[in-house]
PDB file of C-alpha atoms in Angstrom:
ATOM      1  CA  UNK A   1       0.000   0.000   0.000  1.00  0.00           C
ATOM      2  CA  UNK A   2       1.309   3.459  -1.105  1.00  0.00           C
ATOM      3  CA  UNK A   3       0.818   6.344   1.591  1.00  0.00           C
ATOM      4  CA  UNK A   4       1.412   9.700   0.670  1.00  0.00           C
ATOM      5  CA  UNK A   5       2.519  11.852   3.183  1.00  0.00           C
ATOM      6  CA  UNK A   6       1.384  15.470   2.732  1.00  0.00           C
ATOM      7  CA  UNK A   7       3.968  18.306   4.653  1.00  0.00           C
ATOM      8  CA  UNK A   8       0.922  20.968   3.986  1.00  0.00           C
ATOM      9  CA  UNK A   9      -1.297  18.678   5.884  1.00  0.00           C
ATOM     10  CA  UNK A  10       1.019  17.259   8.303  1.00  0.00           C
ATOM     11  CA  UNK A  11       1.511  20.476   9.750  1.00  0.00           C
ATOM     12  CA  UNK A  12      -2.105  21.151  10.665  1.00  0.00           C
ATOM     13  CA  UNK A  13      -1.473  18.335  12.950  1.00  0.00           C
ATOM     14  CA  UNK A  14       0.497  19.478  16.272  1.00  0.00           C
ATOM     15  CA  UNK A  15       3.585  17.037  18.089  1.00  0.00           C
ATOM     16  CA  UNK A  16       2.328  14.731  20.532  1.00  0.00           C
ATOM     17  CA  UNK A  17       3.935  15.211  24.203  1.00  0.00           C
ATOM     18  CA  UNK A  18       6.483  13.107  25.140  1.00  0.00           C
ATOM     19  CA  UNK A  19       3.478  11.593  27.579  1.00  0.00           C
ATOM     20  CA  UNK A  20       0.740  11.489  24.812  1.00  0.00           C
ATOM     21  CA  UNK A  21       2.869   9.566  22.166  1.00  0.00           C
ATOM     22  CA  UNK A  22       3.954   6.714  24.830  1.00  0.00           C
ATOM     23  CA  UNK A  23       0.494   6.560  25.725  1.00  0.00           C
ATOM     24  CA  UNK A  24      -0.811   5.874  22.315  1.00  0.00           C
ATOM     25  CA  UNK A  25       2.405   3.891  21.642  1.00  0.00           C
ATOM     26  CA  UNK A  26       1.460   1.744  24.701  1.00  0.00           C
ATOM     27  CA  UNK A  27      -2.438   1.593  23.380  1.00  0.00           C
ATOM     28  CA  UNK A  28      -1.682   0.448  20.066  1.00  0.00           C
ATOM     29  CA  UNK A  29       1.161  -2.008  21.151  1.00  0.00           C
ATOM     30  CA  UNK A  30      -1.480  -3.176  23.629  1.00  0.00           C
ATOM     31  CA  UNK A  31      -4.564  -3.205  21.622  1.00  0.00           C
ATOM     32  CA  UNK A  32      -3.541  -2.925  18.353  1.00  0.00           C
ATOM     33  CA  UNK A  33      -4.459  -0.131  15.677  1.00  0.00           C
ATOM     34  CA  UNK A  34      -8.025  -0.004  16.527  1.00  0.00           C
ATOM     35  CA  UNK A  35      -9.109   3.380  14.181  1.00  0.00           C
ATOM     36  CA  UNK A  36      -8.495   3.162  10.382  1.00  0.00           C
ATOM     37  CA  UNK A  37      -6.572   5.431   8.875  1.00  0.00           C
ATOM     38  CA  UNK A  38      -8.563   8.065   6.750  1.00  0.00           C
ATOM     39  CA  UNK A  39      -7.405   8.400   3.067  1.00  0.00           C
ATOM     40  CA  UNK A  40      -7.704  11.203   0.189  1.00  0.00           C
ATOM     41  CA  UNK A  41      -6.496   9.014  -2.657  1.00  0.00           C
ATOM     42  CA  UNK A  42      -3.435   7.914  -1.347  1.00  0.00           C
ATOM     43  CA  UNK A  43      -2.764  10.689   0.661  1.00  0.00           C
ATOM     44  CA  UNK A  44      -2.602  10.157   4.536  1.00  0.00           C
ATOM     45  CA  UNK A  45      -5.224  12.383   6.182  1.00  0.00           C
ATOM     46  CA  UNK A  46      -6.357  11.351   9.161  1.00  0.00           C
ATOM     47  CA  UNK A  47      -4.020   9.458  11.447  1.00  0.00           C
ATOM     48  CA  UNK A  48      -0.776  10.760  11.224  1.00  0.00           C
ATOM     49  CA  UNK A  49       0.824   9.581  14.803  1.00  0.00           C
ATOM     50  CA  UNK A  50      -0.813   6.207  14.509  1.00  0.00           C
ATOM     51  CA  UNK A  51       0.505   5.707  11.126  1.00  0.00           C
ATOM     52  CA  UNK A  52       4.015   6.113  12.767  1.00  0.00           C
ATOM     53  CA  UNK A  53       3.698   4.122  15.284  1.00  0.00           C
ATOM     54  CA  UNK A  54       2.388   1.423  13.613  1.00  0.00           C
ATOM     55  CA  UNK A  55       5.092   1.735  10.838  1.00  0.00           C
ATOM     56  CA  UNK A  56       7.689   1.448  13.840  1.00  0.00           C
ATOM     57  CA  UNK A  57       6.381  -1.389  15.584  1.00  0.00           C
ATOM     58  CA  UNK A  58       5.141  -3.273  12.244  1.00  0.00           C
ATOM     59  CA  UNK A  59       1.246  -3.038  13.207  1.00  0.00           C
ATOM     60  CA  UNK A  60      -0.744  -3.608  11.166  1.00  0.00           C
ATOM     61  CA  UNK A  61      -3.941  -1.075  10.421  1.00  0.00           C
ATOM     62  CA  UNK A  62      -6.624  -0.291   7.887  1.00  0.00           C
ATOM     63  CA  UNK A  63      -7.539   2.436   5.774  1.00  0.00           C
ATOM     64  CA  UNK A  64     -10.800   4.339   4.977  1.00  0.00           C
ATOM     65  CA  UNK A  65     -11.365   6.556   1.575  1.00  0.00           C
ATOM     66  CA  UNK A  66     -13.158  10.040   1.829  1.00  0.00           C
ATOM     67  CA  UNK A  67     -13.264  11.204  -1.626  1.00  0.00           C
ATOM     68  CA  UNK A  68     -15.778  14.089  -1.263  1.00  0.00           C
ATOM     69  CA  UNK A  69     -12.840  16.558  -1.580  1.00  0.00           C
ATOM     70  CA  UNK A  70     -12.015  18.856  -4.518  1.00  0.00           C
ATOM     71  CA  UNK A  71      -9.093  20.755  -3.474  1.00  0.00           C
ATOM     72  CA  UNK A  72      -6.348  20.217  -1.127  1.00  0.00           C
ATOM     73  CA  UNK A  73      -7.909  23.096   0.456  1.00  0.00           C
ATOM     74  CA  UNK A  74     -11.032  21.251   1.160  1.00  0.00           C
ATOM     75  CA  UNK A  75      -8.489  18.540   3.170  1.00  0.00           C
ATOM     76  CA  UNK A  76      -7.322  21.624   5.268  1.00  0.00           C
ATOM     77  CA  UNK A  77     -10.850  22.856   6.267  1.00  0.00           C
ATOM     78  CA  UNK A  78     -11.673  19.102   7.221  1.00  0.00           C
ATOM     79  CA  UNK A  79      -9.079  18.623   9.187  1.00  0.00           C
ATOM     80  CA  UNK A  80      -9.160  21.813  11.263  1.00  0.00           C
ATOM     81  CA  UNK A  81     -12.733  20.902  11.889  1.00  0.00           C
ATOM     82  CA  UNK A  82     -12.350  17.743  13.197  1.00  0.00           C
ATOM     83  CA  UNK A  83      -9.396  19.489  15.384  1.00  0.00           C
ATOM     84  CA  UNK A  84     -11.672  22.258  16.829  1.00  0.00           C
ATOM     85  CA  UNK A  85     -14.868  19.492  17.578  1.00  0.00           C
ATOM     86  CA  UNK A  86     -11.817  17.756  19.960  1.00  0.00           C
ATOM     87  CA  UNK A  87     -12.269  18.600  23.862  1.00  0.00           C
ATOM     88  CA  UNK A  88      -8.209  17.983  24.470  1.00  0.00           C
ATOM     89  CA  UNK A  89      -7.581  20.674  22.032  1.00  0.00           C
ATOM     90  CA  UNK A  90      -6.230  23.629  23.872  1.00  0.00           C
ATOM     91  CA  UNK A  91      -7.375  27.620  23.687  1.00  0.00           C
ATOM     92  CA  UNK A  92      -3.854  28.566  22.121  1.00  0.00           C
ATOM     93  CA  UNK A  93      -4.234  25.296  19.295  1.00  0.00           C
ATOM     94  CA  UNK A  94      -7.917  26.046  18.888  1.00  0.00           C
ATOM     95  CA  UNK A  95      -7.139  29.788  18.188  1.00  0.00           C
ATOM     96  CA  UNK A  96      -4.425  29.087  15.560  1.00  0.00           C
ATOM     97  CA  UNK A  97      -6.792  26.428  13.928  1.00  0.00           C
ATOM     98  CA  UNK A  98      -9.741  29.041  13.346  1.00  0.00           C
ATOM     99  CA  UNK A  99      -6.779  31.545  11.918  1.00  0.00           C
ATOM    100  CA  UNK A 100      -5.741  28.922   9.469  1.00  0.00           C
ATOM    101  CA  UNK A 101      -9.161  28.363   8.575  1.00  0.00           C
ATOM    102  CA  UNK A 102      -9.791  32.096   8.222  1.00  0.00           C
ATOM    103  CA  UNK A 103      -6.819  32.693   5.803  1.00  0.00           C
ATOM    104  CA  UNK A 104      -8.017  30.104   3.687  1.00  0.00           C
ATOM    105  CA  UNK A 105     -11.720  30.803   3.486  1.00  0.00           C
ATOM    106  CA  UNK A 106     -10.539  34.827   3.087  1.00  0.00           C
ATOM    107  CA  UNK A 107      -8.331  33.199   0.332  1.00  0.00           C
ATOM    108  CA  UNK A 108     -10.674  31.269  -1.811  1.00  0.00           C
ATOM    109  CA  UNK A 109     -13.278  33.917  -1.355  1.00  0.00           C
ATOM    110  CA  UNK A 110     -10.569  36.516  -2.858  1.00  0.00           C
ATOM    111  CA  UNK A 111      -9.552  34.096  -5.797  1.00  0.00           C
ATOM    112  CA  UNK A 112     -13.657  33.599  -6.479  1.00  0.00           C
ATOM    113  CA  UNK A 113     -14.292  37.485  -6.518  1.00  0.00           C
ATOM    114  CA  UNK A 114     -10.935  37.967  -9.197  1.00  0.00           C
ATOM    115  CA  UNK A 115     -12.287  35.048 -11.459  1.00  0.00           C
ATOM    116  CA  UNK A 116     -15.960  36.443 -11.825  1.00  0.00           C
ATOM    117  CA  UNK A 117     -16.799  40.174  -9.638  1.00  0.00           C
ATOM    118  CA  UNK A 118     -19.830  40.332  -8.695  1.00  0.00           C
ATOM    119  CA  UNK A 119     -22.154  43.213 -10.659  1.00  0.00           C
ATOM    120  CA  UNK A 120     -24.667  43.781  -8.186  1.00  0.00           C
ATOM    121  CA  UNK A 121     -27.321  46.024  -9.277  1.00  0.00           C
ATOM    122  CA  UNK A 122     -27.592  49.214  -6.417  1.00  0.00           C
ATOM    123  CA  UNK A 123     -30.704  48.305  -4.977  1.00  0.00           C
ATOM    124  CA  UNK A 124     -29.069  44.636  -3.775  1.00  0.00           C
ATOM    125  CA  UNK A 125     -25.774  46.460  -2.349  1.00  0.00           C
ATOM    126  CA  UNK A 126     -27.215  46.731   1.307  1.00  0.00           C
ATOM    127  CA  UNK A 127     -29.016  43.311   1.084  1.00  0.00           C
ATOM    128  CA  UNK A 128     -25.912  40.981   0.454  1.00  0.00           C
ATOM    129  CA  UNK A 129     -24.335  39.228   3.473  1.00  0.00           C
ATOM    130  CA  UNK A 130     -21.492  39.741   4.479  1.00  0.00           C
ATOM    131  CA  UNK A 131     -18.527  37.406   3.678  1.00  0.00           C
ATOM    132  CA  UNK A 132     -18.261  34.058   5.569  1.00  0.00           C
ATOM    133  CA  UNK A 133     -15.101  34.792   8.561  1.00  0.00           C
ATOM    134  CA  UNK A 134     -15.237  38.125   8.070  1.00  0.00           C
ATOM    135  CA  UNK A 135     -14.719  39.414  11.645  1.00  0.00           C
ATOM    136  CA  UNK A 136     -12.338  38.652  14.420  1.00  0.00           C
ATOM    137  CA  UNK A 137     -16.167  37.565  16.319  1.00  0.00           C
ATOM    138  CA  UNK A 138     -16.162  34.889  13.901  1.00  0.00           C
ATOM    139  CA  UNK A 139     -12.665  33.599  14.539  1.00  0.00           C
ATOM    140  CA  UNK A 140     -13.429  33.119  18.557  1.00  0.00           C
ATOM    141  CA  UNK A 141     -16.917  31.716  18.108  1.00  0.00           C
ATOM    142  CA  UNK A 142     -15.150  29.143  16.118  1.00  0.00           C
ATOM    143  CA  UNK A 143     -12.351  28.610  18.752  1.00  0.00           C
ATOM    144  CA  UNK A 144     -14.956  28.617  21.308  1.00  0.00           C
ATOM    145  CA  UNK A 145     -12.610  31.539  22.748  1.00  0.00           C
ATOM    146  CA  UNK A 146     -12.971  35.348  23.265  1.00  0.00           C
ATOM    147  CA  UNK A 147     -12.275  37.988  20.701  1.00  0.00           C
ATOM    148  CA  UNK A 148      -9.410  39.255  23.307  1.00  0.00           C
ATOM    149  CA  UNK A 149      -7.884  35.668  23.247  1.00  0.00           C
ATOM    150  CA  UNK A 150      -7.695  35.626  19.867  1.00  0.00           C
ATOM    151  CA  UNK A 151      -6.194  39.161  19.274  1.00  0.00           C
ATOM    152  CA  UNK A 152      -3.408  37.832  21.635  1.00  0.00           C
ATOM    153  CA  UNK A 153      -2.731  34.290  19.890  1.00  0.00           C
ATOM    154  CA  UNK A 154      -2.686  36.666  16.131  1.00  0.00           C
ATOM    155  CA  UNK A 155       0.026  38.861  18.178  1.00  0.00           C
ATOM    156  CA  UNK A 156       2.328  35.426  19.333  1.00  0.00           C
ATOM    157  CA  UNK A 157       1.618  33.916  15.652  1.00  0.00           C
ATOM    158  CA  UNK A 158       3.373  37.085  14.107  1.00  0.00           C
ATOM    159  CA  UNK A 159       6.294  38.328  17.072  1.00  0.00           C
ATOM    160  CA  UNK A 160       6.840  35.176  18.847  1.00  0.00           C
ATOM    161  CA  UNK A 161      10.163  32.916  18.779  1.00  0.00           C
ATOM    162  CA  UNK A 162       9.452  29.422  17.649  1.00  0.00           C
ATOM    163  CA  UNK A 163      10.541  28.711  21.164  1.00  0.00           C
ATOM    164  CA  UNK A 164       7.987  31.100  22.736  1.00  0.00           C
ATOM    165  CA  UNK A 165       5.142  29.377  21.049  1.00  0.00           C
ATOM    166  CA  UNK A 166       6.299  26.194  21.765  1.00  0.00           C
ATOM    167  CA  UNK A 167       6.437  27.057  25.536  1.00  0.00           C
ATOM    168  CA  UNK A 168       2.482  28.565  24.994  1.00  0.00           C
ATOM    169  CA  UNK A 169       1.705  25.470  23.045  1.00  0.00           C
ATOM    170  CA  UNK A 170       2.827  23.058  25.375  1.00  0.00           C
ATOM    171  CA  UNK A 171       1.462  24.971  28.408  1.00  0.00           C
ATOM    172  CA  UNK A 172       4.392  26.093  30.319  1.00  0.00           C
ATOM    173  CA  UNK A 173       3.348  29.750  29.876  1.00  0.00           C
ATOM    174  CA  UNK A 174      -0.726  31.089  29.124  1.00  0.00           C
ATOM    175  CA  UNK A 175      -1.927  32.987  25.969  1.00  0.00           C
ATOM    176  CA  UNK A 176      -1.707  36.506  27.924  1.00  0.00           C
ATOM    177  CA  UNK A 177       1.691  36.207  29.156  1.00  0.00           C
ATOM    178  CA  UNK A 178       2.912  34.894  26.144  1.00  0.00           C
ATOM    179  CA  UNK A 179       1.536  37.421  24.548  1.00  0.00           C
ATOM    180  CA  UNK A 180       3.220  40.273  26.723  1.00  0.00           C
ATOM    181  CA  UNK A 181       6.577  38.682  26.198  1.00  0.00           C
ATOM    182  CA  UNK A 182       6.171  38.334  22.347  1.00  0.00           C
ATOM    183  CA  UNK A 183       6.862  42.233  22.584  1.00  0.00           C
ATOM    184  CA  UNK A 184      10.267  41.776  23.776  1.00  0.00           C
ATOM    185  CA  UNK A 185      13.090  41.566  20.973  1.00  0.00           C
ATOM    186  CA  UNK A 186      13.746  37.894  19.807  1.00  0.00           C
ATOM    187  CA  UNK A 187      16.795  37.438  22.437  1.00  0.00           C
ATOM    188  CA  UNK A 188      15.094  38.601  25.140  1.00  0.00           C
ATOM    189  CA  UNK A 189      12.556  35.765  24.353  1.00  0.00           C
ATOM    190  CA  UNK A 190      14.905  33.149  23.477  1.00  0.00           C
ATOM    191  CA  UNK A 191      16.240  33.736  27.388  1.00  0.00           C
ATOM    192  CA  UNK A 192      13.272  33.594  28.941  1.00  0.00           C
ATOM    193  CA  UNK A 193      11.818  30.587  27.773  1.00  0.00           C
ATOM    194  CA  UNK A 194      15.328  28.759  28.397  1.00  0.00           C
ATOM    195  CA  UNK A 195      14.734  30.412  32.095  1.00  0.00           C
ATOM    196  CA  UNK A 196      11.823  28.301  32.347  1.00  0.00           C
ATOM    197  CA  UNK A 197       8.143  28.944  33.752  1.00  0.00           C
ATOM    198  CA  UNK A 198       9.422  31.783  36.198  1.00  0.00           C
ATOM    199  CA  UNK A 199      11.138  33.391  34.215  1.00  0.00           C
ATOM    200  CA  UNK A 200       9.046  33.546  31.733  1.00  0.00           C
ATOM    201  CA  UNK A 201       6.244  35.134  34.118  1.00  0.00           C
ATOM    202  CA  UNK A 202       8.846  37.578  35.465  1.00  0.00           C
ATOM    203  CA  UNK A 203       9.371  38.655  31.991  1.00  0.00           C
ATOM    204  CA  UNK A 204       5.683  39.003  31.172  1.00  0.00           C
ATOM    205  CA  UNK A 205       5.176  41.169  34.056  1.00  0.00           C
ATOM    206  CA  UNK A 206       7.552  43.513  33.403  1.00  0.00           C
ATOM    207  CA  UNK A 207       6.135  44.054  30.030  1.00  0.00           C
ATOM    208  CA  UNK A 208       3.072  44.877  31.679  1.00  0.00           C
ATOM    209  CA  UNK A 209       4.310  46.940  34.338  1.00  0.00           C
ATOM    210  CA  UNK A 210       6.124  49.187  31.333  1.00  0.00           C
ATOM    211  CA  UNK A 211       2.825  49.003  29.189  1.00  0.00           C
ATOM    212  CA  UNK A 212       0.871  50.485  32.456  1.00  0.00           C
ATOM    213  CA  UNK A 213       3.319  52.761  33.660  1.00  0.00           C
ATOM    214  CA  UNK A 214       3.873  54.584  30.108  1.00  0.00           C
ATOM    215  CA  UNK A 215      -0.149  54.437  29.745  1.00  0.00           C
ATOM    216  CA  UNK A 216      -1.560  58.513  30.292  1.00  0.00           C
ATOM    217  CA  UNK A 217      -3.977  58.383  32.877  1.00  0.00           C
ATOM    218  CA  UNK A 218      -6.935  60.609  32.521  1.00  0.00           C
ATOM    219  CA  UNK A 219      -6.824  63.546  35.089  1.00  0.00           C
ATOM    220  CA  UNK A 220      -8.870  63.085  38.247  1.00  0.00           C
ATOM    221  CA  UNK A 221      -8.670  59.364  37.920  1.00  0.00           C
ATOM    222  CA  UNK A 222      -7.568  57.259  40.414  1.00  0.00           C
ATOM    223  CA  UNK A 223      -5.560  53.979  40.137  1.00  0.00           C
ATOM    224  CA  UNK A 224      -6.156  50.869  41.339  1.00  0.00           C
ATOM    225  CA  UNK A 225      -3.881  49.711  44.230  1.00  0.00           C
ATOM    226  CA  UNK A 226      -2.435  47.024  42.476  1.00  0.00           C
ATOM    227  CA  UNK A 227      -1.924  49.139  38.828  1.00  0.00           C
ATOM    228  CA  UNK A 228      -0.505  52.101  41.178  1.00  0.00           C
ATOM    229  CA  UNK A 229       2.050  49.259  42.502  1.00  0.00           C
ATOM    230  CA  UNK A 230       2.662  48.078  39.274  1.00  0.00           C
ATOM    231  CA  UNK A 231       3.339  51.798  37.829  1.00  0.00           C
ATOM    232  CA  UNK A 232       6.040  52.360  40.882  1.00  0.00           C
ATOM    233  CA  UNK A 233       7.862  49.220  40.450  1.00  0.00           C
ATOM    234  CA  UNK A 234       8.523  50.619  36.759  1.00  0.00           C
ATOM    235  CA  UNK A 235       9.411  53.942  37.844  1.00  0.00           C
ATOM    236  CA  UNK A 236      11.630  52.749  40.455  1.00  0.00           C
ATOM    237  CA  UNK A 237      13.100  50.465  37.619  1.00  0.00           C
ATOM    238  CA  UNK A 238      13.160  53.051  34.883  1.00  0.00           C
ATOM    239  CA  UNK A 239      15.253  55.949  37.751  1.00  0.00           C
ATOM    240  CA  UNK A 240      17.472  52.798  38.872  1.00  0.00           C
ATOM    241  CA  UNK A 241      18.549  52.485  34.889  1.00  0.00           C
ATOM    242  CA  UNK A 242      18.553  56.346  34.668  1.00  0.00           C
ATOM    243  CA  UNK A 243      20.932  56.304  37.946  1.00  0.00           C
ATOM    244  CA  UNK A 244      23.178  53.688  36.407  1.00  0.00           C
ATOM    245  CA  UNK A 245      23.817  55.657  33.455  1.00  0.00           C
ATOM    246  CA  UNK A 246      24.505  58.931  34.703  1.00  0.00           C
ATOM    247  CA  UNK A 247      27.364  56.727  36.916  1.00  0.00           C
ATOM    248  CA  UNK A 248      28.698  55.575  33.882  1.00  0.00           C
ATOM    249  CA  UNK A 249      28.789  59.177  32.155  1.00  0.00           C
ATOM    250  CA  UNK A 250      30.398  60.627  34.972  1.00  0.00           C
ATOM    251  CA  UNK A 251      33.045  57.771  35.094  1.00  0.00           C
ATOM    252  CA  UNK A 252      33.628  58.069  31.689  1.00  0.00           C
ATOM    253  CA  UNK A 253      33.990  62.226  31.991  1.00  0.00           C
ATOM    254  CA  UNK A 254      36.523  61.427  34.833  1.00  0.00           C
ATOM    255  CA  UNK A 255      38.612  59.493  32.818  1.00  0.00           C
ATOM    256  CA  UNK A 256      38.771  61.738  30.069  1.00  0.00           C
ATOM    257  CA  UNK A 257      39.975  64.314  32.568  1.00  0.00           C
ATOM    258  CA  UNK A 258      42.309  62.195  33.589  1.00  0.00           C
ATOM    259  CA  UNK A 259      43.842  61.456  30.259  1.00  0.00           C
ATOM    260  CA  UNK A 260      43.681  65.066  29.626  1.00  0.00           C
ATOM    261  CA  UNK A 261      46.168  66.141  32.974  1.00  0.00           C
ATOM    262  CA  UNK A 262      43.305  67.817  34.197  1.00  0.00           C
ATOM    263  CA  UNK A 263      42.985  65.487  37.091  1.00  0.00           C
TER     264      UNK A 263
END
């Protein structure tokens, strides 16, 4: 049997845990390949880690067609649906899921409009509906997340290391901190996720603290303990680097001085 192994598709489907793939390695050593494997031709579909596994340890499986596909594209929006129905699915994998989905529904709805624009006479302007995943609403709905969450997930998918959004991915740090710390430069990332957990929360809090502390507050209004606390700490911070600097003019004045005989 030829299987066809798809890199486009493959990549809609995330890495199991170290945990998850012994479990399933242990299940299907155990049990056997219970499932079939889900076909497009001879392309692999549905099953990827099973397929593996079973490969590895010589078990055997079998194989289903679904041939109501037109398009590779078709494949996509089948398999990120069957991804979002799954309860182990997390926020973060559920949010970039319903992004894919939304670039390539935005996508095929921009290719249809070039190949034939509509001519819509001026009375039916106001009565067409709008265009399918149009709005950021949509997007969450479909994640089963807020509008908020997924604002911060589009914000990791564009500034974030590979190693920040493995660290969000695999849990270690949430959507909102990770999203904070995807404003630092790419080093500054890189060092906090090999810092670990704590580091990584130290990191988003600082960001935050900055971000409140450079916010204008409207005149008459009072802060909230906690922001207040939060907008010291960065002052305090910000005078401590202003302090260290001036040091390090003056020692470097001195030592002009002294180069010069003044001194």
């Amino acid at each position: 049997m030829n299987i066809i192994l798809n890199d486009d598709l493959r990549a809609f489907v995330d890495p199991l845990t170290p945990v998850e793939h012994a479990a399933l390695e242990r299940s299907l050593l155990a049990e056997g390949c219970r499932d079939a494997l889900v076909l497009w031709g001879e392309t692999l579909i549905d099953g990827h880690n099973r397929y593996e596994i079973c490969r590895k340890h010589g078990i055997e499986f079998r194989t289903v067609q679904n041939n109501s596909f037109a398009s590779i594209d078709d494949v996509m929006l089948w398999m990120i649906d069957n991804h979002l129905a799954r309860r182990s699915v997390s926020d973060f994998q559920r949010g970039v899921l319903a992004l894919k989905k939304k670039d390539i529904v935005s996508a095929r709805l921009a290719e249809q409009l070039a190949s034939s624009p509509p001519q819509p006479e001026a009375d039916d302007m106001d009565a067409r509906p709008p265009p399918p995943w149009n709005t950021r609403e949509d997007v969450a709905k479909a994640a089963r997340v807020s509008s908020n969450t997924i604002s911060q997930i589009e914000r990791i998918q564009k500034a974030a290391t590979p190693q920040l959004r493995e660290a969000v991915r695999s849990g270690t740090i949430s959507i909102n901190a990770a999203a904070n710390v995807a404003q630092l430069p790419d080093e500054l990332q890189i060092a906090a996720v090999a810092g670990g957990r704590k580091q990584l929360q130290q990191a988003a809090r600082e960001v935050r603290e900055q971000k409140m502390a450079s916010r204008p507050r409207k005149e008459g209004a009072a802060l909230d303990p906690s922001d207040q606390m939060a907008a010291l700490k960065a002052e305090l911070a910000s005078l401590k680097d202003r302090v260290a600097t001036l040091l390090t003019e003056n020692e470097v004045l001195k030592q002009r001085l002294v180069h010069a005989g003044v001194a």
